[in-house]
Short mmCIF file of N, CA and C in Angstrom, two decimals:
data_model
loop_
_atom_site.label_atom_id
_atom_site.label_comp_id
_atom_site.label_asym_id
_atom_site.label_seq_id
_atom_site.Cartn_x
_atom_site.Cartn_y
_atom_site.Cartn_z
N UNK A 263 73.40 120.58 164.89
CA UNK A 263 73.81 119.85 165.99
C UNK A 263 74.96 118.91 165.66
N UNK A 264 74.92 118.37 164.45
CA UNK A 264 75.94 117.35 164.14
C UNK A 264 77.34 118.01 163.87
N UNK A 265 77.34 119.24 163.63
CA UNK A 265 78.65 120.01 163.41
C UNK A 265 79.32 120.19 164.82
N UNK A 266 78.49 120.42 165.78
CA UNK A 266 79.03 120.83 167.15
C UNK A 266 79.47 119.48 167.89
N UNK A 267 78.68 118.44 167.73
CA UNK A 267 79.02 117.15 168.46
C UNK A 267 78.78 115.93 167.53
N UNK A 268 79.81 115.86 166.56
CA UNK A 268 79.55 114.72 165.60
C UNK A 268 79.69 113.38 166.28
N UNK A 269 78.84 112.44 165.92
CA UNK A 269 78.92 111.15 166.52
C UNK A 269 79.57 110.07 165.51
N UNK A 270 79.77 110.50 164.28
CA UNK A 270 80.37 109.62 163.32
C UNK A 270 81.53 110.32 162.62
N UNK A 271 82.37 109.64 162.10
CA UNK A 271 83.55 110.30 161.48
C UNK A 271 83.82 109.76 160.00
N UNK A 272 84.87 110.21 159.39
CA UNK A 272 85.24 109.82 158.10
C UNK A 272 86.75 109.71 158.06
N UNK A 273 87.21 108.93 157.07
CA UNK A 273 88.62 108.67 156.78
C UNK A 273 88.87 108.68 155.30
N UNK A 274 89.93 109.39 154.88
CA UNK A 274 90.21 109.43 153.51
C UNK A 274 91.72 109.42 153.29
N UNK A 275 92.16 109.09 152.11
CA UNK A 275 93.58 108.94 151.91
C UNK A 275 93.87 108.78 150.39
N UNK A 276 95.13 108.70 150.10
CA UNK A 276 95.58 108.53 148.73
C UNK A 276 96.78 107.63 148.77
N UNK A 277 96.82 106.57 147.95
CA UNK A 277 97.89 105.64 147.87
C UNK A 277 98.89 106.27 146.93
N UNK A 278 100.16 106.28 147.37
CA UNK A 278 101.24 106.77 146.51
C UNK A 278 102.10 105.57 146.09
N UNK A 279 102.59 105.63 144.85
CA UNK A 279 103.48 104.57 144.34
C UNK A 279 104.89 105.06 144.16
N UNK A 280 105.83 104.47 144.89
CA UNK A 280 107.25 104.81 144.77
C UNK A 280 107.87 103.85 143.90
N UNK A 281 108.73 104.35 142.94
CA UNK A 281 109.47 103.49 142.10
C UNK A 281 108.65 102.47 141.29
N UNK A 282 107.50 102.90 140.87
CA UNK A 282 106.74 102.02 140.06
C UNK A 282 105.73 102.81 139.19
N UNK A 283 105.06 102.21 138.21
CA UNK A 283 104.13 102.93 137.36
C UNK A 283 102.83 103.39 138.19
N UNK A 284 102.40 104.59 137.85
CA UNK A 284 101.25 105.12 138.44
C UNK A 284 100.00 104.30 138.40
N UNK A 285 99.85 103.48 137.32
CA UNK A 285 98.64 102.79 137.25
C UNK A 285 98.45 101.75 138.26
N UNK A 286 99.53 101.36 139.03
CA UNK A 286 99.44 100.39 140.13
C UNK A 286 98.58 100.89 141.22
N UNK A 287 98.30 102.09 141.42
CA UNK A 287 97.48 102.60 142.48
C UNK A 287 95.96 102.51 142.12
N UNK A 288 95.56 102.14 140.96
CA UNK A 288 94.17 102.15 140.52
C UNK A 288 93.61 100.73 140.82
N UNK A 289 92.51 100.69 141.64
CA UNK A 289 91.86 99.44 141.89
C UNK A 289 92.39 98.63 142.98
N UNK A 290 93.21 99.17 143.92
CA UNK A 290 93.64 98.59 145.09
C UNK A 290 92.58 98.39 146.09
N UNK A 291 92.63 97.23 146.71
CA UNK A 291 91.57 97.05 147.84
C UNK A 291 92.13 97.64 149.09
N UNK A 292 91.32 98.39 149.79
CA UNK A 292 91.73 99.10 150.96
C UNK A 292 90.72 98.48 152.13
N UNK A 293 91.46 97.95 153.23
CA UNK A 293 90.61 97.51 154.28
C UNK A 293 90.83 98.33 155.52
N UNK A 294 89.68 98.56 156.20
CA UNK A 294 89.75 99.42 157.40
C UNK A 294 89.47 98.51 158.57
N UNK A 295 90.20 98.38 159.61
CA UNK A 295 89.89 97.59 160.73
C UNK A 295 89.92 98.50 161.92
N UNK A 296 88.98 98.31 162.87
CA UNK A 296 88.89 99.16 164.11
C UNK A 296 89.89 98.58 165.08
N UNK A 297 89.88 99.24 166.21
CA UNK A 297 90.94 98.82 167.32
C UNK A 297 90.81 97.29 167.71
N UNK A 298 89.70 96.65 167.57
CA UNK A 298 89.62 95.28 167.88
C UNK A 298 89.95 94.37 166.70
N UNK A 299 90.49 95.00 165.70
CA UNK A 299 90.89 94.35 164.46
C UNK A 299 89.76 93.59 163.72
N UNK A 300 88.59 94.26 163.92
CA UNK A 300 87.38 93.79 163.20
C UNK A 300 87.33 94.54 161.90
N UNK A 301 87.10 93.77 160.79
CA UNK A 301 86.97 94.50 159.51
C UNK A 301 85.73 95.43 159.54
N UNK A 302 85.92 96.59 159.26
CA UNK A 302 84.91 97.61 159.25
C UNK A 302 84.33 97.96 157.84
N UNK A 303 85.37 98.03 156.92
CA UNK A 303 85.00 98.41 155.58
C UNK A 303 85.99 97.98 154.58
N UNK A 304 85.59 97.64 153.45
CA UNK A 304 86.50 97.38 152.33
C UNK A 304 86.19 98.36 151.20
N UNK A 305 87.15 99.03 150.69
CA UNK A 305 87.10 100.09 149.75
C UNK A 305 88.00 99.70 148.52
N UNK A 306 87.84 100.55 147.51
CA UNK A 306 88.64 100.37 146.30
C UNK A 306 89.14 101.75 145.87
N UNK A 307 90.41 101.84 145.59
CA UNK A 307 91.06 103.15 145.15
C UNK A 307 90.58 103.48 143.71
N UNK A 308 90.56 104.75 143.46
CA UNK A 308 90.29 105.19 142.14
C UNK A 308 91.60 105.33 141.34
N UNK A 309 91.58 105.82 140.07
CA UNK A 309 92.74 105.96 139.24
C UNK A 309 93.77 106.97 139.89
N UNK A 310 93.39 107.81 140.78
CA UNK A 310 94.33 108.76 141.31
C UNK A 310 94.88 108.12 142.68
N UNK A 311 94.41 106.98 143.10
CA UNK A 311 94.83 106.39 144.33
C UNK A 311 93.96 106.77 145.55
N UNK A 312 92.93 107.64 145.35
CA UNK A 312 92.09 108.11 146.39
C UNK A 312 91.16 107.01 146.89
N UNK A 313 90.89 107.07 148.24
CA UNK A 313 89.91 106.21 148.93
C UNK A 313 89.30 107.06 150.03
N UNK A 314 88.00 106.64 150.42
CA UNK A 314 87.38 107.33 151.48
C UNK A 314 86.22 106.53 151.98
N UNK A 315 85.95 106.69 153.32
CA UNK A 315 84.89 106.09 154.00
C UNK A 315 84.22 107.10 154.92
N UNK A 316 82.85 107.10 155.01
CA UNK A 316 82.05 108.05 155.80
C UNK A 316 81.26 107.30 156.81
N UNK A 317 80.77 108.00 157.76
CA UNK A 317 79.89 107.50 158.78
C UNK A 317 80.59 106.38 159.61
N UNK A 318 81.87 106.56 159.96
CA UNK A 318 82.48 105.58 160.76
C UNK A 318 82.26 105.85 162.20
N UNK A 319 82.19 104.80 163.09
CA UNK A 319 82.13 104.98 164.51
C UNK A 319 83.43 105.59 164.91
N UNK A 320 83.35 106.32 166.17
CA UNK A 320 84.61 106.88 166.61
C UNK A 320 85.70 105.82 166.97
N UNK A 321 86.89 106.13 166.87
CA UNK A 321 87.90 105.11 167.28
C UNK A 321 89.12 105.27 166.42
N UNK A 322 90.11 104.38 166.60
CA UNK A 322 91.30 104.28 165.78
C UNK A 322 91.15 103.16 164.76
N UNK A 323 91.70 103.42 163.64
CA UNK A 323 91.56 102.37 162.58
C UNK A 323 93.01 102.05 161.97
N UNK A 324 93.10 100.75 161.53
CA UNK A 324 94.23 100.39 160.79
C UNK A 324 93.85 100.27 159.35
N UNK A 325 94.66 100.82 158.43
CA UNK A 325 94.40 100.83 156.94
C UNK A 325 95.36 99.94 156.32
N UNK A 326 94.81 98.95 155.57
CA UNK A 326 95.71 98.05 154.76
C UNK A 326 95.35 98.05 153.35
N UNK A 327 96.32 98.11 152.48
CA UNK A 327 96.19 98.18 151.01
C UNK A 327 96.59 96.79 150.48
N UNK A 328 95.79 96.33 149.57
CA UNK A 328 96.11 94.98 148.91
C UNK A 328 95.94 95.20 147.32
N UNK A 329 96.78 94.45 146.73
CA UNK A 329 96.80 94.44 145.13
C UNK A 329 95.76 93.31 144.77
N UNK A 330 94.82 93.05 145.54
CA UNK A 330 93.87 91.92 145.34
C UNK A 330 94.49 90.63 145.69
N UNK A 331 95.75 90.54 146.00
CA UNK A 331 96.37 89.25 146.37
C UNK A 331 97.31 89.53 147.61
N UNK A 332 98.15 90.43 147.55
CA UNK A 332 99.19 90.63 148.60
C UNK A 332 98.98 91.89 149.30
N UNK A 333 98.91 91.90 150.74
CA UNK A 333 98.84 93.10 151.50
C UNK A 333 100.10 93.97 151.37
N UNK A 334 99.91 95.28 151.29
CA UNK A 334 101.04 96.18 151.46
C UNK A 334 100.79 96.88 152.82
N UNK A 335 101.73 96.97 153.69
CA UNK A 335 101.48 97.68 154.89
C UNK A 335 102.51 98.73 155.20
#
């Protein structure tokens, strides 16, 4: 039944670094905010820049990456 009518979703991505060392993408903080700009989840990228979240409520999300100090948007 969950395959036919899923009630939860997932989001995944990969941070790419342009004009900088590849190690910059490891350990970035990723924030997911729902349409009401409520913080839904805080994640951390792995060494390849990958991040993912599961079991998210349906809706649109804003993804923001931080180097632990400054947001990248």
